[in-house]
mmCIF file of C-alpha atoms in Angstrom:
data_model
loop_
_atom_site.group_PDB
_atom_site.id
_atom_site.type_symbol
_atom_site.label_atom_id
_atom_site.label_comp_id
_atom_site.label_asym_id
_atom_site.label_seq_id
_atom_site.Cartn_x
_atom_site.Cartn_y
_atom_site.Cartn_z
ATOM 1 C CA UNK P 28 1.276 70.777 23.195
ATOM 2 C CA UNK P 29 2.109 73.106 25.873
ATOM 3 C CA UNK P 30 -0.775 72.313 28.201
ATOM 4 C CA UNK P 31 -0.179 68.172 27.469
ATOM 5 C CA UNK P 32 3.731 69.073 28.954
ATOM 6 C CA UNK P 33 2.666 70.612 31.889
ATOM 7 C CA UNK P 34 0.169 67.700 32.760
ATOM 8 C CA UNK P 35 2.972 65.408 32.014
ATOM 9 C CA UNK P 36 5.133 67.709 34.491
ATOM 10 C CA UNK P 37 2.588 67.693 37.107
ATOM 11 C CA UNK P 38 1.830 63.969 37.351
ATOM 12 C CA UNK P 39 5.818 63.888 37.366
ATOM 13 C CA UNK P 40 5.956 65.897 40.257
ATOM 14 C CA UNK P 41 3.017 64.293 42.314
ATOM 15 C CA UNK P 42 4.129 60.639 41.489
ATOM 16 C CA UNK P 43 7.812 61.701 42.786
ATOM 17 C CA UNK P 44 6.246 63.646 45.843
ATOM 18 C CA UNK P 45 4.487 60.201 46.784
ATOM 19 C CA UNK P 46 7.393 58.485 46.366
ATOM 20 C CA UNK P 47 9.217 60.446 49.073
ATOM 21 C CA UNK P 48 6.109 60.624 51.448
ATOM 22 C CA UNK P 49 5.595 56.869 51.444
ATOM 23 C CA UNK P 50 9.354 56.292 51.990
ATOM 24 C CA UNK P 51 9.515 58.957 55.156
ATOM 25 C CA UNK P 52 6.761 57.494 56.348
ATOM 26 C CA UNK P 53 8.276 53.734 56.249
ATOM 27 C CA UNK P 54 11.357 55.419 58.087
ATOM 28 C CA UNK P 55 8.979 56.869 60.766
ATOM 29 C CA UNK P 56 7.418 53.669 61.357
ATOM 30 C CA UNK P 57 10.054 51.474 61.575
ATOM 31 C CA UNK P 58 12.009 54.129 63.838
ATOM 32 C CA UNK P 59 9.718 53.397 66.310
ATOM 33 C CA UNK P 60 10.825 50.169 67.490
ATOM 34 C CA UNK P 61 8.697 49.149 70.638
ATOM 35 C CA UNK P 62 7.477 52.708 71.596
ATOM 36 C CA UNK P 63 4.035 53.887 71.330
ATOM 37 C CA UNK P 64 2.517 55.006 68.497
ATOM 38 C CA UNK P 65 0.696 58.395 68.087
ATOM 39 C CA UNK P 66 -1.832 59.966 65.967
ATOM 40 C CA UNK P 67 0.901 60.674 63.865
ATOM 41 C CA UNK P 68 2.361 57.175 63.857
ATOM 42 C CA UNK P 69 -0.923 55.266 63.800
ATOM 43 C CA UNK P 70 -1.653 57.201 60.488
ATOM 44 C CA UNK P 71 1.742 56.540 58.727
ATOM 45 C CA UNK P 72 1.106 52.851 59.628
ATOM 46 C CA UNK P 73 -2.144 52.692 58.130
ATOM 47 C CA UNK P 74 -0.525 54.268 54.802
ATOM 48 C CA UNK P 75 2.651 52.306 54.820
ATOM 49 C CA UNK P 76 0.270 48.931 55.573
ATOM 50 C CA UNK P 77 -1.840 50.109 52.320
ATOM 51 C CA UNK P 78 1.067 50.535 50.332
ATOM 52 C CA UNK P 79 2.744 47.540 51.079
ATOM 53 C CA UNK P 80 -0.726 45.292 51.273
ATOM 54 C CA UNK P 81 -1.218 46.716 47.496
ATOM 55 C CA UNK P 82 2.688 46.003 46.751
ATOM 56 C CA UNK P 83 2.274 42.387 48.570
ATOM 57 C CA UNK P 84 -0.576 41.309 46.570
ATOM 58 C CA UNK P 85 0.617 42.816 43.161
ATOM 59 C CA UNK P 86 3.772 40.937 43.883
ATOM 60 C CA UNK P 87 1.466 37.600 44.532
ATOM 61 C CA UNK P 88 -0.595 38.625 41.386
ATOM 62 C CA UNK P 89 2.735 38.853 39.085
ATOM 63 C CA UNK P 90 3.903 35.462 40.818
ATOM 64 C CA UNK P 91 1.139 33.531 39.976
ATOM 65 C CA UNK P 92 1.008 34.681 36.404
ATOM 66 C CA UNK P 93 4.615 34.027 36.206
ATOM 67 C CA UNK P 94 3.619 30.832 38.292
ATOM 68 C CA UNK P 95 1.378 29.282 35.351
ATOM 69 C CA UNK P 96 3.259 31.010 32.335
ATOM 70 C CA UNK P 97 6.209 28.098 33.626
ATOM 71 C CA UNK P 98 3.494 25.464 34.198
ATOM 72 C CA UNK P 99 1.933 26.159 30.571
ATOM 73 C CA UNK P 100 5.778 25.763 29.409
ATOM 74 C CA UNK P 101 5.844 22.261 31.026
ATOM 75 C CA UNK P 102 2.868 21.203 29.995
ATOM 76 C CA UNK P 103 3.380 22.296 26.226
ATOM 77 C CA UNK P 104 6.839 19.974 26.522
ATOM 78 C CA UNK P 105 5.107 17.354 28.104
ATOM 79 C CA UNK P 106 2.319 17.337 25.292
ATOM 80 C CA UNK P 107 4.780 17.336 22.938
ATOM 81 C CA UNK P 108 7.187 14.377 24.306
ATOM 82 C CA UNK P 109 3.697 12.651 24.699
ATOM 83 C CA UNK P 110 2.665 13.162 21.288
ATOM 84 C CA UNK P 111 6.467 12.096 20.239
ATOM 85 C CA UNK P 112 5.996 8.703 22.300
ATOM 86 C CA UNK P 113 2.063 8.344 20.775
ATOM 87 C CA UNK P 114 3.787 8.412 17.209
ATOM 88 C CA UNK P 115 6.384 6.167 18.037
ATOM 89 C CA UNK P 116 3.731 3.525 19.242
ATOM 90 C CA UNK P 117 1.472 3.662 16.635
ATOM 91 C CA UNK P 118 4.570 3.112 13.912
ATOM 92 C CA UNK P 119 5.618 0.174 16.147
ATOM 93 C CA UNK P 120 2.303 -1.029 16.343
ATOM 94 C CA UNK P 121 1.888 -0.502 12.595
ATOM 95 C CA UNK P 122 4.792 -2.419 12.220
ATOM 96 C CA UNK P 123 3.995 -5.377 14.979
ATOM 97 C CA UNK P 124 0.220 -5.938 12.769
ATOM 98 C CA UNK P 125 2.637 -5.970 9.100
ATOM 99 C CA UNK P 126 4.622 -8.603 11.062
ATOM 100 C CA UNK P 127 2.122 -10.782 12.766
ATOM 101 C CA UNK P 128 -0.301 -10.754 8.546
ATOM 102 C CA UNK P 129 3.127 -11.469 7.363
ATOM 103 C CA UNK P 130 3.662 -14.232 10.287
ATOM 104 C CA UNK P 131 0.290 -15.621 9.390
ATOM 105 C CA UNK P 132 0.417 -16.008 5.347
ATOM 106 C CA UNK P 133 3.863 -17.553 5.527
ATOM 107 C CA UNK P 134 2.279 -20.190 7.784
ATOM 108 C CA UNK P 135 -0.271 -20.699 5.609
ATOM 109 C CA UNK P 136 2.013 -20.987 2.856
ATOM 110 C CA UNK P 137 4.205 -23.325 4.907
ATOM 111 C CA UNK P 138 1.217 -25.422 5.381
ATOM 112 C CA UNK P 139 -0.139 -25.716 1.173
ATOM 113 C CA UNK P 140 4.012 -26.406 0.870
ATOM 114 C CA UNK P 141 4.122 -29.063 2.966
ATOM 115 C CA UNK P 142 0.977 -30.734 0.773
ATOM 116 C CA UNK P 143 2.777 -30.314 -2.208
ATOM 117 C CA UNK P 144 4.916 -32.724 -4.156
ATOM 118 C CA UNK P 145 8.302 -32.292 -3.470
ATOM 119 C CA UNK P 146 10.806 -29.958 -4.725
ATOM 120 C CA UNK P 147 8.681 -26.587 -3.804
ATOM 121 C CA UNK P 148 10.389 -23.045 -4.014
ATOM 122 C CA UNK P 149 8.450 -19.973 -2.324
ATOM 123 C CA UNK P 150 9.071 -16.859 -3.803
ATOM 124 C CA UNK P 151 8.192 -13.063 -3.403
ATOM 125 C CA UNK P 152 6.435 -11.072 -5.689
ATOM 126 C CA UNK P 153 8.222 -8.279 -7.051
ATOM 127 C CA UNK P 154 7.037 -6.658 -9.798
ATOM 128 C CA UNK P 155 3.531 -6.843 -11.873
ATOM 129 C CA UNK P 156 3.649 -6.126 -16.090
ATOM 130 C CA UNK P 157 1.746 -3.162 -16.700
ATOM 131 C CA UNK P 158 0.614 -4.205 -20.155
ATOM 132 C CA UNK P 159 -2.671 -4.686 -21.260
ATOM 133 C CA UNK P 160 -1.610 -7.397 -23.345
ATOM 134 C CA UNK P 161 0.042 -9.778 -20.744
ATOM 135 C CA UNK P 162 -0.927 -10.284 -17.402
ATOM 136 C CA UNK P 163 2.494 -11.323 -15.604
ATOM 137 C CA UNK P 164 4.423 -11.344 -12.500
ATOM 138 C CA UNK P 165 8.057 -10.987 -12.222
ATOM 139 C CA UNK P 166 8.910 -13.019 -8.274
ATOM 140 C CA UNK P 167 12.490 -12.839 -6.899
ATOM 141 C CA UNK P 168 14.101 -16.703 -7.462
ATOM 142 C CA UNK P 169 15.379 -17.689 -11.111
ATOM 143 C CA UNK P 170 17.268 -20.341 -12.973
ATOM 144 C CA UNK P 171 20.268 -20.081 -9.879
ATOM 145 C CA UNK P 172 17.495 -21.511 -7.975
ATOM 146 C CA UNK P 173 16.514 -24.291 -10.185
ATOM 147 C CA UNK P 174 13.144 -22.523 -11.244
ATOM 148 C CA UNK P 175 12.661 -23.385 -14.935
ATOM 149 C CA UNK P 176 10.299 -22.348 -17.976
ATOM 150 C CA UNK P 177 6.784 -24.114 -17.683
ATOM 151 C CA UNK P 178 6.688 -24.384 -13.742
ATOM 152 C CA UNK P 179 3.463 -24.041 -12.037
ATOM 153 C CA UNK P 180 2.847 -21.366 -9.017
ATOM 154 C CA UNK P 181 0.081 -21.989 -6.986
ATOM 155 C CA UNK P 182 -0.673 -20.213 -3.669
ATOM 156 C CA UNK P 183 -2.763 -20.208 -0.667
ATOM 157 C CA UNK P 184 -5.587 -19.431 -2.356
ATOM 158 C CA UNK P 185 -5.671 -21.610 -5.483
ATOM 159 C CA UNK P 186 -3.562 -21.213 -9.142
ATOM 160 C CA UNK P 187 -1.341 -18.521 -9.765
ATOM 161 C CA UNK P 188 -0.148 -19.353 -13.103
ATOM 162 C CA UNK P 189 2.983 -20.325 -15.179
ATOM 163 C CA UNK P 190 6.873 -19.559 -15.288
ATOM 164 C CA UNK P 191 7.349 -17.895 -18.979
ATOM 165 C CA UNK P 192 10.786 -16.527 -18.694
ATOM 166 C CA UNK P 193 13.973 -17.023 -16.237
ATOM 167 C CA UNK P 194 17.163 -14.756 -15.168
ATOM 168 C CA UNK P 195 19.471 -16.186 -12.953
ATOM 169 C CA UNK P 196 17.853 -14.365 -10.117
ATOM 170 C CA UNK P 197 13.984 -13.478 -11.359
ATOM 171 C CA UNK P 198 11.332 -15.246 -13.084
ATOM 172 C CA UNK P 199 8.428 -13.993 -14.639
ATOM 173 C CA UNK P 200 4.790 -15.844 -14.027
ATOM 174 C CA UNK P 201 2.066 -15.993 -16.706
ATOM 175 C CA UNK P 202 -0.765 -15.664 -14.746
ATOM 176 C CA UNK P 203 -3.423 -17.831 -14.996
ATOM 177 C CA UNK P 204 -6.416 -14.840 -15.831
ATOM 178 C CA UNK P 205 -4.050 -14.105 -18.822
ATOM 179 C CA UNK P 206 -5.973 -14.912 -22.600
ATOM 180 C CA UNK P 207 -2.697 -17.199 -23.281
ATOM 181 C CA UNK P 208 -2.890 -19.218 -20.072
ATOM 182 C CA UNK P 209 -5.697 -22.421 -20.302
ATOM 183 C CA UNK P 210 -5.487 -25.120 -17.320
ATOM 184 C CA UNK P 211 -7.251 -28.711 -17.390
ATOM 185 C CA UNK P 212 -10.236 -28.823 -14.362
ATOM 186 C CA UNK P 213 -12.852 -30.382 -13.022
ATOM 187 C CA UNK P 214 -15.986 -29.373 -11.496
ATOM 188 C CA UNK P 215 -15.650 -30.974 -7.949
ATOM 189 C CA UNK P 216 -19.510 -31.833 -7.179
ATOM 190 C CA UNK P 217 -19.804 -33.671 -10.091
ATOM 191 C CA UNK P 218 -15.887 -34.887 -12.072
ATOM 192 C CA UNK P 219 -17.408 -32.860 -14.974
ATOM 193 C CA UNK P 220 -14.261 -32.013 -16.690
ATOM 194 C CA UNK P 221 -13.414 -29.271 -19.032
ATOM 195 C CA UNK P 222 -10.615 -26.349 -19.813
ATOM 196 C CA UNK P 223 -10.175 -22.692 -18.245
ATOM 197 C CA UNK P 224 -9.110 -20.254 -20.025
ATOM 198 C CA UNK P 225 -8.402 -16.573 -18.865
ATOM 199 C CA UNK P 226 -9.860 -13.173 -20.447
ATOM 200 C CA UNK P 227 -8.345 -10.547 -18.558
ATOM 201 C CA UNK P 228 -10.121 -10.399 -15.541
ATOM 202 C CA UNK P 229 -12.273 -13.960 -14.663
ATOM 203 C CA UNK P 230 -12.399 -17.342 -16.285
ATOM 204 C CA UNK P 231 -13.840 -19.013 -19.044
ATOM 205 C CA UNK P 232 -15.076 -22.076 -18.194
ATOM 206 C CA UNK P 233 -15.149 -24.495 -21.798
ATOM 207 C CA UNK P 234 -16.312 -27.988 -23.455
ATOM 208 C CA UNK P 235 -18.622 -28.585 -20.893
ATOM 209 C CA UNK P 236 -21.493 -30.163 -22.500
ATOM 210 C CA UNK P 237 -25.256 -28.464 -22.358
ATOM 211 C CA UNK P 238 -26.659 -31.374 -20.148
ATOM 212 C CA UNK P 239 -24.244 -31.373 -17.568
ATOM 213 C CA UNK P 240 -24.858 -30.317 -13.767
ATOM 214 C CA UNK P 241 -23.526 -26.691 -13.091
ATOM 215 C CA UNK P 242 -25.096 -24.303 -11.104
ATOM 216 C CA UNK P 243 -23.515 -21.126 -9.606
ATOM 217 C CA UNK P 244 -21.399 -21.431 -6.566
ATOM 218 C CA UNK P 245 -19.794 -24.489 -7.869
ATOM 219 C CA UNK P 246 -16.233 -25.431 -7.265
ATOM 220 C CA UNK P 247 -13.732 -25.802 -9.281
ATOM 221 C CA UNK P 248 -10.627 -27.388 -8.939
ATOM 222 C CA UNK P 249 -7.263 -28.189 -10.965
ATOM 223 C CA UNK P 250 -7.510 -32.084 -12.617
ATOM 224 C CA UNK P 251 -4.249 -33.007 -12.857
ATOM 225 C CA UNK P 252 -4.133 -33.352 -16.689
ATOM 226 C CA UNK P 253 -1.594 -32.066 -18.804
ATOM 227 C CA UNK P 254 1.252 -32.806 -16.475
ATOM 228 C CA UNK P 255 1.303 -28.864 -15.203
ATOM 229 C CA UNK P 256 -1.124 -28.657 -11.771
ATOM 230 C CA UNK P 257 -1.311 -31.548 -9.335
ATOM 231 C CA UNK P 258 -4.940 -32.560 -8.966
ATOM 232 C CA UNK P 259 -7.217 -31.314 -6.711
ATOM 233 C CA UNK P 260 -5.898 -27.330 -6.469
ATOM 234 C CA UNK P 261 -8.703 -24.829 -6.054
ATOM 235 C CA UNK P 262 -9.125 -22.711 -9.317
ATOM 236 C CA UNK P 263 -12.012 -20.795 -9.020
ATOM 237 C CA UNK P 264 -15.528 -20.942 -8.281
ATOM 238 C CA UNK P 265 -18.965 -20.669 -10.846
ATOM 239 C CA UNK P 266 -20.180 -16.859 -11.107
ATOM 240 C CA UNK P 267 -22.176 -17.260 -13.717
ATOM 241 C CA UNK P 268 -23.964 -19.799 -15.899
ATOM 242 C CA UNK P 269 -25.223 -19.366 -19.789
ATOM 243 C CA UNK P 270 -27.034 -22.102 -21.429
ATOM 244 C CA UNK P 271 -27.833 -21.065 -25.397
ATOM 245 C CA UNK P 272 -30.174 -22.723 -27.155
ATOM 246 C CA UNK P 273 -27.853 -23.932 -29.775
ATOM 247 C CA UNK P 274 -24.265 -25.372 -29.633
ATOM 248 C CA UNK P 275 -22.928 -28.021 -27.724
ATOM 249 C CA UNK P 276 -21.805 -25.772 -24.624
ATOM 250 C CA UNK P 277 -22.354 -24.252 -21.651
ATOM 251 C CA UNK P 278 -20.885 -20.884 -21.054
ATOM 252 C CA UNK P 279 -19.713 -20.478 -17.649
ATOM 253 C CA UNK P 280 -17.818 -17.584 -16.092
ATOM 254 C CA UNK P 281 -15.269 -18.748 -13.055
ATOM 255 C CA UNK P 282 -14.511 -16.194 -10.267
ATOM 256 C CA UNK P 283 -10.705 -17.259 -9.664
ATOM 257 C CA UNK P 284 -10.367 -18.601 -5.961
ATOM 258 C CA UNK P 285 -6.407 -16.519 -5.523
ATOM 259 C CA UNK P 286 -6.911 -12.639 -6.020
ATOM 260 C CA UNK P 287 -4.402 -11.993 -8.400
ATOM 261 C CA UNK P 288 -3.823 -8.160 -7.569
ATOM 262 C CA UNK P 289 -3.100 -9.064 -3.855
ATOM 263 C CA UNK P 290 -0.066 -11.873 -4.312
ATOM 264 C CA UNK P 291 2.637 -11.433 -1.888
ATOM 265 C CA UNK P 292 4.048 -14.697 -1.948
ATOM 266 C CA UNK P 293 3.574 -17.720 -3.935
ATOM 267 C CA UNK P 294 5.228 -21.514 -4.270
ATOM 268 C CA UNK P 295 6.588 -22.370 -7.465
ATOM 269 C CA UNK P 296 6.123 -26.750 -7.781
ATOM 270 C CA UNK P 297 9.435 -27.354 -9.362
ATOM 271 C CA UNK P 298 8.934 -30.186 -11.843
ATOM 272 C CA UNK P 299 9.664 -30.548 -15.123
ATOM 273 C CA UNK P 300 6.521 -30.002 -17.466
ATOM 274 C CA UNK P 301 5.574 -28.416 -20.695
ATOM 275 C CA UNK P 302 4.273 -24.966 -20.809
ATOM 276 C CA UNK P 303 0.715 -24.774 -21.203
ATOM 277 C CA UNK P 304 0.400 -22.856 -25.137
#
């Protein structure tokens, strides 16, 4: 401990001592003015130059790190102001896609209304019946609106369903998959008539006699029987065709033509017609 103290003193000591020589040498230099320099001089110049060449580019050394330590700062903000702006365009662009799909099925929609009979209603689709009994809708227009029990909704896509129950401000829609729900068609290549029916998922295609023409890929479309769906809406199209060797029928499976898990917005074809049982 007592040797370590009297290093510490000595480097003390020396560091101080060099302190005071560099600093009478500066005064002896700069003394000088314009006279001529001796020995003497010439060497305290060479020392004072050393000293301050090390001091100048220490100083220069410290600068620049201090230099890029405030450029790393402003590049750090800018990065983040950059990433603020990136976030902000991609939500508006986000949002400018959401408008222009939006933009795009209403027209659609605008255009199937127009080809409907007169009085049409389009609704939104609010709600969906989690039951595994039911298959329904709930859509935001009711009886207020003049949307009664046993109205059709169609969409873009082909046959959404039936209107089963009214509020003054909702209705709910009895979708056309649903086991309850069976609509009058026709197979279009052909007039071959017959009745779908839904069983959860697809259609069931029935009474369509063992002889008649039906091959997969055919479509099918609404026949205007019944008094429900104007004729000629798309229902669906053949997935699958089962000819047994007894019984009057085919069995045909019908791959509905209007996802039903997708609906945004349908029409509701406000007439007056009994509800399919």
């Amino acid at each position: 401990m007592r040797k370590r103290g009297k290093s510490a003193r000595q480097a003390r000591t020396l560091l101080l001592f060099g302190v005071v020589f560099v600093l009478v040498l500066i005064v002896i230099v700069s003394s000088l003015g314009r006279r001529e320099f001796n020995l003497v001089h010439r060497l305290g110049l060479e020392v004072v130059g050393a000293v301050q060449a090390v001091g100048t580019g220490v100083g220069g050394y410290f600068a620049g790190i201090w230099t890029d330590y405030r450029e790393l700062i402003g590049v750090r903000d800018e990065n983040r102001r950059l990433r603020e702006e990136l976030r902000h365009y991609q939500a508006a662009t986000t949002q400018y896609r959401e408008a222009v799909a939006t933009n795009v099925r209403l027209q659609k929609l605008l255009g199937l209304k127009e080809s409907l009979p007169d009085p049409t209603i389009t609704a939104r689709v609010i709600g969906r019946d989690p039951s595994l009994w039911f298959k329904t809708l709930t859509i935001d227009r009711g009886s207020s609106d003049g949307v009664e029990r046993g109205m059709p909704a169609v969409t873009v896509e082909g046959i959404v369903g039936q209107v089963i129950n009214t509020s003054p401000n909702y209705a709910k829609i009895l979708l056309a998959n649903d086991p309850n729900s069976a609509v009058d068609v026709i197979i279009q290549k052909n007039r071959v008539q017959g009745i779908i029916k839904g069983d959860g998922n697809e259609f069931v295609l029935h009474y369509v006699l063992r002889n008649s023409d039906v091959e997969k890929g055919d479509h099918i479309i609404t026949s205007g029987l019944g008094g429900v769906f104007p004729q000629g809406l798309p229902v669906g199209r053949v997935a699958e065709v089962v000819r047994s060797p007894r019984g009057m029928f085919q069995s045909i499976m019908v791959e509905p033509a209007a996802d039903f898990s997708r609906l945004e917005h349908l029409i509701i074809i406000m007439k007056k017609s009994p509800l399919t049982e």
